[in-house]
mmCIF file of C-alpha atoms in Angstrom:
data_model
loop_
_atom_site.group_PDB
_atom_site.id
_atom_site.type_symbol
_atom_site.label_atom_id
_atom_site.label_comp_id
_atom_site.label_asym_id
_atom_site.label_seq_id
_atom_site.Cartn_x
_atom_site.Cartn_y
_atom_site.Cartn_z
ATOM 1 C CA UNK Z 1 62.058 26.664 -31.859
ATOM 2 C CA UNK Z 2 61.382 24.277 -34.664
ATOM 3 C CA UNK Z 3 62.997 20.645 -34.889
ATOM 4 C CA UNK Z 4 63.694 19.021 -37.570
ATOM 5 C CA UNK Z 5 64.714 14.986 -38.748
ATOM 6 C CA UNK Z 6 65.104 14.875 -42.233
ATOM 7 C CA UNK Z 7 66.552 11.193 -44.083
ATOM 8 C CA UNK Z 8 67.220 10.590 -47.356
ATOM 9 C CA UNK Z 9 68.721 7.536 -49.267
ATOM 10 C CA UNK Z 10 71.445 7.705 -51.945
ATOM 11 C CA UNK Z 11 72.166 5.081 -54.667
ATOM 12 C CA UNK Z 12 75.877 3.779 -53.502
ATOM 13 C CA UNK Z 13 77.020 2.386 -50.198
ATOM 14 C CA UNK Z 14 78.093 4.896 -47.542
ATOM 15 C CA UNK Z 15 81.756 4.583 -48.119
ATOM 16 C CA UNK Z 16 81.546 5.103 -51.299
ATOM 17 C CA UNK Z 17 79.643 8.462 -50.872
ATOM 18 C CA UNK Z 18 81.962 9.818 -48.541
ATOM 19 C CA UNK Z 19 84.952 8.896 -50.921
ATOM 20 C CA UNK Z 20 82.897 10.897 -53.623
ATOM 21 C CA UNK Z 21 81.225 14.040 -51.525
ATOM 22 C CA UNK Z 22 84.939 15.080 -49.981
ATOM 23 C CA UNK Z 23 86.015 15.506 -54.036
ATOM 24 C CA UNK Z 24 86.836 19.143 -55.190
ATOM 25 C CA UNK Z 25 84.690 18.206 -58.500
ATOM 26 C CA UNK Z 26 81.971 16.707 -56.528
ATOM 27 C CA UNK Z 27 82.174 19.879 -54.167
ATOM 28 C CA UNK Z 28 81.495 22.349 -57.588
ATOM 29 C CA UNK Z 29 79.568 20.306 -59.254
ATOM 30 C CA UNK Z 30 76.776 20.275 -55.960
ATOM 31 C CA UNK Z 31 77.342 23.638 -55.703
ATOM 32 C CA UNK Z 32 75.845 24.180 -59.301
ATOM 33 C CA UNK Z 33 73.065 22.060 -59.395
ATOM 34 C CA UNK Z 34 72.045 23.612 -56.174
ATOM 35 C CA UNK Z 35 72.050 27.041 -58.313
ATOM 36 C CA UNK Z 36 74.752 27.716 -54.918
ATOM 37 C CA UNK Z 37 75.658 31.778 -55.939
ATOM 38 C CA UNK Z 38 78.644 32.183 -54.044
ATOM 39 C CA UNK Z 39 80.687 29.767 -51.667
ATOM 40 C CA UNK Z 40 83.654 30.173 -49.795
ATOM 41 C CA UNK Z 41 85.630 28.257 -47.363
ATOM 42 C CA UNK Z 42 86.528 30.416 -44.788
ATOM 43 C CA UNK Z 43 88.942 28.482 -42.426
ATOM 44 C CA UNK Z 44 89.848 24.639 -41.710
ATOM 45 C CA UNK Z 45 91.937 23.306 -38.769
ATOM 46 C CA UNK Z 46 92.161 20.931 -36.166
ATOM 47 C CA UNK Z 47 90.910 21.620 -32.503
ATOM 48 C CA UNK Z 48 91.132 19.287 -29.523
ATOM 49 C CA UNK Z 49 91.074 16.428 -32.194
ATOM 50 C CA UNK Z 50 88.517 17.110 -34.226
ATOM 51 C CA UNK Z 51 88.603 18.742 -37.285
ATOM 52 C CA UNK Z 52 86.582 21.596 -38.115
ATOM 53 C CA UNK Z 53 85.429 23.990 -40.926
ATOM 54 C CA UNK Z 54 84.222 27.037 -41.658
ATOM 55 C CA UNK Z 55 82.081 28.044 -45.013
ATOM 56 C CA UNK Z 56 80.288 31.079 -45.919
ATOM 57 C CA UNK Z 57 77.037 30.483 -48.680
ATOM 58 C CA UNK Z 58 74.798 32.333 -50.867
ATOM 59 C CA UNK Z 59 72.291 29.978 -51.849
ATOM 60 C CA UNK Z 60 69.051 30.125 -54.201
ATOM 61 C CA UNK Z 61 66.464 30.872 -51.343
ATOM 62 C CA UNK Z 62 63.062 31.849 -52.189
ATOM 63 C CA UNK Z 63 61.931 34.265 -49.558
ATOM 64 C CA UNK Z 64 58.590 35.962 -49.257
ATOM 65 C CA UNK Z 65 58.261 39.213 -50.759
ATOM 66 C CA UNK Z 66 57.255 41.196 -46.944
ATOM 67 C CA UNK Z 67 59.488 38.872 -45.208
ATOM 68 C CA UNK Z 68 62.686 39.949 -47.462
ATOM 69 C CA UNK Z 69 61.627 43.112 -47.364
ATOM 70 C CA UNK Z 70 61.489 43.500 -43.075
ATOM 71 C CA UNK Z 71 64.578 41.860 -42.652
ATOM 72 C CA UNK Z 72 67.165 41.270 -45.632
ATOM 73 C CA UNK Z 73 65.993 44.712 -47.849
ATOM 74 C CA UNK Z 74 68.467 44.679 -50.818
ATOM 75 C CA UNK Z 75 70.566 42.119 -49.291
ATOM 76 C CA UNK Z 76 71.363 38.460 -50.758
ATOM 77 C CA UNK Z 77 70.847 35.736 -47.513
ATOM 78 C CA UNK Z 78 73.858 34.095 -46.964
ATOM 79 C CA UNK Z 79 74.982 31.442 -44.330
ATOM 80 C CA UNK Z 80 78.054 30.826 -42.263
ATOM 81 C CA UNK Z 81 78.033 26.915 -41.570
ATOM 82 C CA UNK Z 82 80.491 25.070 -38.943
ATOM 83 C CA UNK Z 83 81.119 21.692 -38.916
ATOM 84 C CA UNK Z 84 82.630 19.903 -36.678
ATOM 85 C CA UNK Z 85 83.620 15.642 -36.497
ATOM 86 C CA UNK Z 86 86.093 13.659 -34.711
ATOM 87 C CA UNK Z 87 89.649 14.119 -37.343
ATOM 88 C CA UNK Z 88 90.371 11.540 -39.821
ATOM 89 C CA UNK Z 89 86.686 9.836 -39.272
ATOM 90 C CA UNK Z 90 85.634 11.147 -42.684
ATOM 91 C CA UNK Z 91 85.790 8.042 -44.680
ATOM 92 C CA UNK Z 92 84.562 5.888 -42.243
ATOM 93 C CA UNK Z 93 80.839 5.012 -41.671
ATOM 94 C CA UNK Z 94 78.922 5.634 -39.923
ATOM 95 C CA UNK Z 95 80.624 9.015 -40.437
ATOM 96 C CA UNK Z 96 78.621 11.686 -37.481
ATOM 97 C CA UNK Z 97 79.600 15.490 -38.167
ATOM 98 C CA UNK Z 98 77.677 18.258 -35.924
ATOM 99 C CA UNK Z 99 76.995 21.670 -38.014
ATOM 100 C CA UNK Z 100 76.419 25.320 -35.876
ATOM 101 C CA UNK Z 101 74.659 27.719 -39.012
ATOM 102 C CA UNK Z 102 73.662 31.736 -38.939
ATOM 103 C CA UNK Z 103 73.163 34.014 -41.322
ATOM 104 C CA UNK Z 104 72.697 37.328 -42.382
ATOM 105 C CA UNK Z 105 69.148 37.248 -41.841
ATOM 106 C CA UNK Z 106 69.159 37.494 -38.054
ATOM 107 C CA UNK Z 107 71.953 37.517 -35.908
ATOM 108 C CA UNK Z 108 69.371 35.482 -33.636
ATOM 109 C CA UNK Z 109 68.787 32.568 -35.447
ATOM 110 C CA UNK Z 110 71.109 29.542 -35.013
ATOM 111 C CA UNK Z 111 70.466 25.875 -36.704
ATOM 112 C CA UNK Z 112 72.748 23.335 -34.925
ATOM 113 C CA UNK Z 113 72.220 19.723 -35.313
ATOM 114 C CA UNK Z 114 73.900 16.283 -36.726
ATOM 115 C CA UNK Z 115 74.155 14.870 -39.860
ATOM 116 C CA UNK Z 116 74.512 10.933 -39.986
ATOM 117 C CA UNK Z 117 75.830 9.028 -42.735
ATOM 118 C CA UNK Z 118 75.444 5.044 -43.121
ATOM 119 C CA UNK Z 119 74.914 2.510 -44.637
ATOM 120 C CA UNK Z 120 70.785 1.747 -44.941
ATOM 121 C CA UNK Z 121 69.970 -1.163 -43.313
ATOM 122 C CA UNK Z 122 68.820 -3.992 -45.526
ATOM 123 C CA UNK Z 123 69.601 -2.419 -48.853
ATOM 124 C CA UNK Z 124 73.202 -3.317 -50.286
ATOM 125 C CA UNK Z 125 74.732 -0.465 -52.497
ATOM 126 C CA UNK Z 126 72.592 2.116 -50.695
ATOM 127 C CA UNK Z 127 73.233 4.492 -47.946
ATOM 128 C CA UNK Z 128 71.431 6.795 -45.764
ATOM 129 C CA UNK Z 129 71.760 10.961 -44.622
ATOM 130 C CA UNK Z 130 69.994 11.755 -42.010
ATOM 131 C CA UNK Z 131 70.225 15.387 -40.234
ATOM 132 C CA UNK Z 132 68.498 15.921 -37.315
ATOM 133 C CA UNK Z 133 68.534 19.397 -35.508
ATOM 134 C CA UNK Z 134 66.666 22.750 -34.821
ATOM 135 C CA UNK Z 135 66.877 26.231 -35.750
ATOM 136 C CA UNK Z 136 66.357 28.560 -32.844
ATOM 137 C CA UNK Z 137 65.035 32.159 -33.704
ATOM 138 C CA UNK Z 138 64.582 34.762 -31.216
ATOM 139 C CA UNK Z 139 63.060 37.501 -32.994
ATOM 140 C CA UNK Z 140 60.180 39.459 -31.742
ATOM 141 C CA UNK Z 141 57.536 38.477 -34.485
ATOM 142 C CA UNK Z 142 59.047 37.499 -36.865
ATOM 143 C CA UNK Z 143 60.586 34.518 -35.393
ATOM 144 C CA UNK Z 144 57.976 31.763 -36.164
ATOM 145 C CA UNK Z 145 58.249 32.805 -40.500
ATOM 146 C CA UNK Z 146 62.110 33.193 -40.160
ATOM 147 C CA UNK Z 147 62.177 29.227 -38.435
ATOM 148 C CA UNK Z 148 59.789 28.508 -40.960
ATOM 149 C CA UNK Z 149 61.844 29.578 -43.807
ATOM 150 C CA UNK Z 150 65.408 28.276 -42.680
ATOM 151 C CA UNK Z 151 64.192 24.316 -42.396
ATOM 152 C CA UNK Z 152 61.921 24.510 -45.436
ATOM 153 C CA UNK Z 153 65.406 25.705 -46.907
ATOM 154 C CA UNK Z 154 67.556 22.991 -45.334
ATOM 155 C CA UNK Z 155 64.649 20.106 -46.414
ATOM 156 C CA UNK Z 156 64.781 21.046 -49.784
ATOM 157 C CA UNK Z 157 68.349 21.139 -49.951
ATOM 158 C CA UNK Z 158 67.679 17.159 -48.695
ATOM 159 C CA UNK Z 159 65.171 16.634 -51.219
ATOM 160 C CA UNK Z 160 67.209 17.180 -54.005
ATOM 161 C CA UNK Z 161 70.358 15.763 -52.849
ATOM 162 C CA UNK Z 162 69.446 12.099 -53.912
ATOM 163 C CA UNK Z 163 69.169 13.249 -58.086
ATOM 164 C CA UNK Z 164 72.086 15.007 -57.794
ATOM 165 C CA UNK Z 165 74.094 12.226 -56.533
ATOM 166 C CA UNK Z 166 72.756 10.348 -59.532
ATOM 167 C CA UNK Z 167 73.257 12.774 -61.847
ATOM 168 C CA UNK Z 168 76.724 13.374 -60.653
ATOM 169 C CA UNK Z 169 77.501 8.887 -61.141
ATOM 170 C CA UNK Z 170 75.767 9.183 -64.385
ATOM 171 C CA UNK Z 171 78.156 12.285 -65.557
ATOM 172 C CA UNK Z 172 81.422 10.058 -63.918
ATOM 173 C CA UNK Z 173 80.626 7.085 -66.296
ATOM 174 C CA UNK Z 174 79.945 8.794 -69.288
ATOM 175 C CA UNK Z 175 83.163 10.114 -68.582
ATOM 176 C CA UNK Z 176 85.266 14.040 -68.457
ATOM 177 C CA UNK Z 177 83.615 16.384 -70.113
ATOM 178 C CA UNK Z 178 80.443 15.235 -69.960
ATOM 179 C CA UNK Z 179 77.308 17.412 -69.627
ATOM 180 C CA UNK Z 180 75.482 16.374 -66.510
ATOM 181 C CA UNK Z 181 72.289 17.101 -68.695
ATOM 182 C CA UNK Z 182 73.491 14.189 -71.353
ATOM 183 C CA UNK Z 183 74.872 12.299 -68.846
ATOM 184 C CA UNK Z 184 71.701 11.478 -67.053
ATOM 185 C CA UNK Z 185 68.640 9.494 -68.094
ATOM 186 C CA UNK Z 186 66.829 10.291 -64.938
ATOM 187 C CA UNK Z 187 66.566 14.098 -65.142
ATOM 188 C CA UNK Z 188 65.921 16.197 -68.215
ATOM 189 C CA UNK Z 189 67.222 19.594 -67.492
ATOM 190 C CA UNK Z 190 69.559 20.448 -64.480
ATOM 191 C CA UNK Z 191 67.055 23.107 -63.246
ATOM 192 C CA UNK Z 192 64.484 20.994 -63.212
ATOM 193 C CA UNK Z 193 62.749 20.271 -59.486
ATOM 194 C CA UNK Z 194 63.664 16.914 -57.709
ATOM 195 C CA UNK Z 195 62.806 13.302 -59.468
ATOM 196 C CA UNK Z 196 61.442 11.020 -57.200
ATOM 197 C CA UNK Z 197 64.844 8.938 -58.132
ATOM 198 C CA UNK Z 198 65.877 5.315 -59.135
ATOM 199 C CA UNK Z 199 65.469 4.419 -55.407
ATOM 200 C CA UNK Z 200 61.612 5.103 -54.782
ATOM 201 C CA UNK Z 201 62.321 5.405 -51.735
ATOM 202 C CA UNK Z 202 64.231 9.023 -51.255
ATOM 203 C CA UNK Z 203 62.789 10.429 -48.038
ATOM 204 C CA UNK Z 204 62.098 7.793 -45.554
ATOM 205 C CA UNK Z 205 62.086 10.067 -42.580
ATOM 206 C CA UNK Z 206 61.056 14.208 -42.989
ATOM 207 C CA UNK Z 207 59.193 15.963 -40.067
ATOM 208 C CA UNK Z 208 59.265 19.132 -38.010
ATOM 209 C CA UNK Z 209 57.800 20.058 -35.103
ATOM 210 C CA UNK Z 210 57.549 23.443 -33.526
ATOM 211 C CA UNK Z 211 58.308 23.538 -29.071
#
């Protein structure tokens, strides 16, 4: 079992990036400059007051040549993510939300955790994500590189999340249409790897720990 705590800061207030994340365009346009293959939202309801969703992912995952190889052979990894929070507490800071993940790697590895959203302390106009979980893999051998690979995964994902939010403000107010690669001063090409950001300050928390 690894843990995980990994906190990033983003440049608006928390409010404002919930208003923007739970927006069809923001949705897409994440899912792009992630390089996100295919996504698909399987299912959405309500359940004992709390709403919940279901979405299936192919992300951009580098995997070791003998690690894909023993356990994915011609097969793309993909992810089935549930997340659970209390209904209607979605625009609200400090917004909580608990996620449940597996894939198609192993059907015995599960990542649960909680993903906090607030306002950082001390720093108007800026807020704060912070997931904090484990991934659990109970695979003869191969369960100490497959834990390895799913939170290296999950931090990057974190790492970059902070230049995309300012790359997707700098596309909103140079208005429609805009490319996100003319939009944006900070970043040169949208493939490029994670700036450290306006903020300085991106990753205030990021650490693992294997029990």
């Amino acid at each position: 079992m690894v843990a995980f705590d990994v906190q990033v800061e983003l440049p608006l207030d928390a409010a404002a990036y919930l208003r923007e994340k739970d927006s069809e365009a923001y949705k897409r346009f994440h899912a792009d400059a992630m390089g996100t293959l295919e996504q698909e939202f399987l299912s959405s309801e309500i359940v004992d007051g709390e709403a919940v969703t279901v979405t299936r992912t192919v992300p951009t995952i580098d995997i070791p040549w003998a690690l894909r190889r023993a356990i994915l052979g011609n097969r793309r990894a993909e992810f089935v993510d549930t997340r659970r929070w209390t209904h209607g507490a979605h625009l609200t800071p400090p917004f909580s939300q608990r996620f449940h993940i597996t894939n198609n790697i192993t059907d015995r590895c599960v990542v649960t955790g909680v993903i906090v959203v607030d306002d950082a302390p001390g720093a108007p106009g800026v807020c704060s994500v912070r997931a904090r979980g484990e991934a659990v893999v109970t695979l003869k051998g191969l369960g100490p590189a497959v834990e390895k690979l799913v939170v290296s995964n999950l931090r990057a994902s974190y790492d970059r999340l902070p230049g995309i939010v300012e790359d997707w403000m700098a596309t909103r107010s140079a208005g429609p249409g805009a490319a996100p690669e003319e939009a944006s001063s900070l970043r040169g090409a949208k493939d490029r790897g994670p700036s450290p950001g306006r903020l300085g300050r991106r990753a205030r928390r990021d650490s693992a720990r294997r029990t």
